[in-house]
Amino acid sequence: MSEQTRKKLLEVENLRKYFPVKGNKLLEKKYVQAVESVSLSIYKGETLGLVGESGCGKTTLGRTIIRLYEPTSGRIVYDGTPIYDSEKNISVKMLPYRRKMQIIFQDPSGSLDPRMTVGEIIGEALDIHGLTPSKKERTDRIRQLLEEVGLNTEHANRFPHEFSGGQQQRVGIARALAVDPEFIVCDEPISALDVSIQSQVVNMLEDLQANKGLTYLFIAHDVSVVRHISNRIGVMYLGCLVELAESHELCNHPIHPYTKTLLSAVPLPDPIKSRARQRILLEGDIPSPINPPSGCRFHTRCPYATDRCRQEMPVLKEYGPGHFGACHLLEQNG
Ligand SMILES: Nc1ncnc2c1ncn2[C@@H]1O[C@H](COP(=O)(O)OP(=O)(O)O)[C@@H](O)[C@H]1O
Ligand code: SF4
Ligand SMILES: [Mg+2]
């Protein structure tokens, strides 16, 4: 897809999500600054991978984009329509958009109601949107969805605990597909599954995307999971999007110091090259998002940090075609 022919399905500008911290009311109110001023677009039909260490805000960003979490500020445009804009006080009713935007959760067992049968779980999604007026249509649709995700129609009468993790995730996928969505946030959909079945689920998600023209935001903590299935990859650190580029470009020519460290930990297919490459080790732990470092949030661990980095937060800018980075060092070099 060339830049000109690609249509944006989602546009996110300066999106912020802070969670209030419960504590002493007399003291200054504190917030978990989970997502800080993230701007990105997602093109129709693409898979945008989103990576970063645990706790960096991937889940919060995914859920805030589809407004499962109400944003703190920023702007979200879905298929040309602003669905949230804090400056213009726009906050549309989400029910019609819930059909278009769905999510597959990381923990399949925790996201399925143990008291409901698989048929009821999928049927509930249909009922909310009044999609199957007659009982027969409803039953047929549930059966069709089960088949689409590789389960048997008899599975409709069973409860989630009767299934393996992989089958439970297939139920979660069927529930997301029930409303015929356009966009799905896949939030680490395979990380809780046995390694042996991870690729089956990924392949199925890829087939469903091709057949239904779906657009994915595919979250993973490890680049190796998303590098082959993503058209582009975004990298997050402590709530901020620090780099975004075509998948191949990001993996082969990373420009942000944090992305370079993240990639240095990923094994290469060629063991000789892999051994020759130096793994970059970061000093210190990830700081708390309740009291994040000033300026560039990575400055406490970045080997290149300067005074400017400690004072001024770098903005995401384009340094090559479609290759964005947020780092003062890049400005000086480029
Ligand atoms: N509902 C919530 N309330 C308060 N803090 C939260 C909530 N959800 C996530 N957080 C915090 O926000 C930060 C980002 O979390 P999360 O988005 O789950 O990261 P990731 O998915 O990258 O592991 C973490 O510090 C986490 O503890
Ligand atoms: S802005 Fe400064 S601290 Fe942040 S990544 Fe770039 S060089 Fe490192
Ligand atoms: Mg997460």
mmCIF file of N, CA and C in Angstrom, residues 9-10 12 40-48 61-67 76 78 97-104 176-177 179-186 212-218:
data_model
loop_
_atom_site.group_PDB
_atom_site.id
_atom_site.type_symbol
_atom_site.label_atom_id
_atom_site.label_comp_id
_atom_site.label_asym_id
_atom_site.label_seq_id
_atom_site.Cartn_x
_atom_site.Cartn_y
_atom_site.Cartn_z
ATOM 1 N N LEU A 9 -8.073 4.592 9.211
ATOM 2 C CA LEU A 9 -9.287 4.171 9.909
ATOM 3 C C LEU A 9 -9.348 4.880 11.261
ATOM 4 N N LEU A 10 -8.182 5.022 11.885
ATOM 5 C CA LEU A 10 -8.127 5.680 13.194
ATOM 6 C C LEU A 10 -7.036 6.728 13.215
ATOM 7 N N VAL A 12 -5.258 9.182 16.133
ATOM 8 C CA VAL A 12 -5.170 9.463 17.561
ATOM 9 C C VAL A 12 -4.195 10.621 17.740
ATOM 10 N N LEU A 40 -0.882 8.730 16.803
ATOM 11 C CA LEU A 40 -0.605 7.745 15.755
ATOM 12 C C LEU A 40 -1.845 7.566 14.889
ATOM 13 N N SER A 41 -1.627 7.008 13.692
ATOM 14 C CA SER A 41 -2.748 6.662 12.826
ATOM 15 C C SER A 41 -2.709 5.164 12.561
ATOM 16 N N ILE A 42 -3.871 4.583 12.320
ATOM 17 C CA ILE A 42 -3.928 3.178 11.933
ATOM 18 C C ILE A 42 -4.670 3.119 10.599
ATOM 19 N N TYR A 43 -4.038 2.519 9.608
ATOM 20 C CA TYR A 43 -4.603 2.477 8.258
ATOM 21 C C TYR A 43 -5.549 1.295 8.092
ATOM 22 N N LYS A 44 -6.531 1.488 7.202
ATOM 23 C CA LYS A 44 -7.506 0.428 6.946
ATOM 24 C C LYS A 44 -6.799 -0.836 6.461
ATOM 25 N N GLY A 45 -7.120 -1.953 7.056
ATOM 26 C CA GLY A 45 -6.599 -3.238 6.602
ATOM 27 C C GLY A 45 -5.213 -3.584 7.107
ATOM 28 N N GLU A 46 -4.581 -2.679 7.868
ATOM 29 C CA GLU A 46 -3.227 -3.000 8.319
ATOM 30 C C GLU A 46 -3.227 -3.643 9.698
ATOM 31 N N THR A 47 -2.078 -4.229 10.046
ATOM 32 C CA THR A 47 -1.831 -4.629 11.423
ATOM 33 C C THR A 47 -0.753 -3.703 11.951
ATOM 34 N N LEU A 48 -1.113 -2.938 12.974
ATOM 35 C CA LEU A 48 -0.119 -2.115 13.643
ATOM 36 C C LEU A 48 0.296 -2.848 14.912
ATOM 37 N N LEU A 61 -3.439 2.074 26.372
ATOM 38 C CA LEU A 61 -3.593 2.779 25.092
ATOM 39 C C LEU A 61 -4.645 2.077 24.232
ATOM 40 N N GLY A 62 -4.558 0.743 24.118
ATOM 41 C CA GLY A 62 -5.514 -0.007 23.295
ATOM 42 C C GLY A 62 -6.944 0.201 23.770
ATOM 43 N N ARG A 63 -7.134 0.141 25.084
ATOM 44 C CA ARG A 63 -8.497 0.291 25.624
ATOM 45 C C ARG A 63 -8.988 1.721 25.532
ATOM 46 N N THR A 64 -8.073 2.682 25.619
ATOM 47 C CA THR A 64 -8.494 4.091 25.546
ATOM 48 C C THR A 64 -8.849 4.463 24.109
ATOM 49 N N ILE A 65 -8.126 3.891 23.147
ATOM 50 C CA ILE A 65 -8.425 4.183 21.731
ATOM 51 C C ILE A 65 -9.866 3.798 21.397
ATOM 52 N N ILE A 66 -10.316 2.646 21.944
ATOM 53 C CA ILE A 66 -11.691 2.226 21.652
ATOM 54 C C ILE A 66 -12.665 2.706 22.740
ATOM 55 N N ARG A 67 -12.153 3.539 23.616
ATOM 56 C CA ARG A 67 -12.932 4.172 24.691
ATOM 57 C C ARG A 67 -13.596 3.170 25.635
ATOM 58 N N ILE A 76 -9.614 11.507 19.218
ATOM 59 C CA ILE A 76 -9.689 10.228 18.504
ATOM 60 C C ILE A 76 -10.666 10.405 17.345
ATOM 61 N N TYR A 78 -12.482 8.287 14.243
ATOM 62 C CA TYR A 78 -12.702 6.962 13.693
ATOM 63 C C TYR A 78 -13.340 7.087 12.320
ATOM 64 N N TYR A 97 -20.399 2.513 17.800
ATOM 65 C CA TYR A 97 -18.994 2.246 17.500
ATOM 66 C C TYR A 97 -18.495 0.943 18.140
ATOM 67 N N ARG A 98 -19.187 0.513 19.199
ATOM 68 C CA ARG A 98 -18.812 -0.762 19.830
ATOM 69 C C ARG A 98 -18.877 -1.910 18.821
ATOM 70 N N ARG A 99 -19.806 -1.792 17.898
ATOM 71 C CA ARG A 99 -19.922 -2.819 16.849
ATOM 72 C C ARG A 99 -18.713 -2.818 15.942
ATOM 73 N N LYS A 100 -18.176 -1.631 15.700
ATOM 74 C CA LYS A 100 -17.078 -1.511 14.744
ATOM 75 C C LYS A 100 -15.736 -1.825 15.381
ATOM 76 N N MET A 101 -15.621 -1.530 16.688
ATOM 77 C CA MET A 101 -14.329 -1.690 17.374
ATOM 78 C C MET A 101 -14.458 -2.734 18.470
ATOM 79 N N GLN A 102 -13.669 -3.759 18.383
ATOM 80 C CA GLN A 102 -13.734 -4.829 19.366
ATOM 81 C C GLN A 102 -12.355 -5.089 19.976
ATOM 82 N N ILE A 103 -12.333 -5.940 20.996
ATOM 83 C CA ILE A 103 -11.062 -6.253 21.653
ATOM 84 C C ILE A 103 -10.993 -7.745 21.960
ATOM 85 N N ILE A 104 -9.804 -8.298 21.814
ATOM 86 C CA ILE A 104 -9.534 -9.667 22.266
ATOM 87 C C ILE A 104 -8.575 -9.529 23.441
ATOM 88 N N ALA A 176 -15.671 -11.473 19.774
ATOM 89 C CA ALA A 176 -15.303 -10.204 19.137
ATOM 90 C C ALA A 176 -15.837 -10.132 17.710
ATOM 91 N N LEU A 177 -15.807 -11.276 17.008
ATOM 92 C CA LEU A 177 -16.241 -11.292 15.602
ATOM 93 C C LEU A 177 -17.759 -11.230 15.445
ATOM 94 N N VAL A 179 -20.091 -9.297 16.173
ATOM 95 C CA VAL A 179 -20.757 -8.061 15.747
ATOM 96 C C VAL A 179 -20.214 -7.547 14.415
ATOM 97 N N ASP A 180 -19.394 -8.382 13.757
ATOM 98 C CA ASP A 180 -18.854 -8.019 12.451
ATOM 99 C C ASP A 180 -18.043 -6.710 12.505
ATOM 100 N N PRO A 181 -17.008 -6.679 13.340
ATOM 101 C CA PRO A 181 -16.277 -5.415 13.533
ATOM 102 C C PRO A 181 -15.359 -5.094 12.360
ATOM 103 N N GLU A 182 -14.869 -3.839 12.366
ATOM 104 C CA GLU A 182 -13.882 -3.423 11.364
ATOM 105 C C GLU A 182 -12.481 -3.397 11.973
ATOM 106 N N PHE A 183 -12.449 -3.069 13.268
ATOM 107 C CA PHE A 183 -11.170 -2.859 13.953
ATOM 108 C C PHE A 183 -11.127 -3.700 15.223
ATOM 109 N N ILE A 184 -10.019 -4.412 15.446
ATOM 110 C CA ILE A 184 -9.900 -5.211 16.673
ATOM 111 C C ILE A 184 -8.569 -4.907 17.362
ATOM 112 N N VAL A 185 -8.654 -4.592 18.649
ATOM 113 C CA VAL A 185 -7.452 -4.495 19.474
ATOM 114 C C VAL A 185 -7.153 -5.918 19.946
ATOM 115 N N CYS A 186 -6.043 -6.469 19.500
ATOM 116 C CA CYS A 186 -5.639 -7.806 19.934
ATOM 117 C C CYS A 186 -4.607 -7.590 21.042
ATOM 118 N N LYS A 212 -11.924 -11.000 6.095
ATOM 119 C CA LYS A 212 -12.930 -10.016 6.502
ATOM 120 C C LYS A 212 -12.448 -8.576 6.367
ATOM 121 N N GLY A 213 -11.235 -8.399 5.876
ATOM 122 C CA GLY A 213 -10.706 -7.038 5.698
ATOM 123 C C GLY A 213 -10.553 -6.287 7.019
ATOM 124 N N LEU A 214 -10.160 -7.022 8.082
ATOM 125 C CA LEU A 214 -10.069 -6.399 9.406
ATOM 126 C C LEU A 214 -8.804 -5.552 9.559
ATOM 127 N N THR A 215 -8.871 -4.613 10.470
ATOM 128 C CA THR A 215 -7.710 -3.809 10.852
ATOM 129 C C THR A 215 -7.373 -4.173 12.300
ATOM 130 N N TYR A 216 -6.076 -4.405 12.572
ATOM 131 C CA TYR A 216 -5.679 -4.819 13.930
ATOM 132 C C TYR A 216 -4.709 -3.839 14.571
ATOM 133 N N LEU A 217 -4.900 -3.622 15.866
ATOM 134 C CA LEU A 217 -3.819 -3.112 16.712
ATOM 135 C C LEU A 217 -3.372 -4.323 17.506
ATOM 136 N N PHE A 218 -2.171 -4.822 17.235
ATOM 137 C CA PHE A 218 -1.732 -6.095 17.810
ATOM 138 C C PHE A 218 -0.651 -5.823 18.857
#
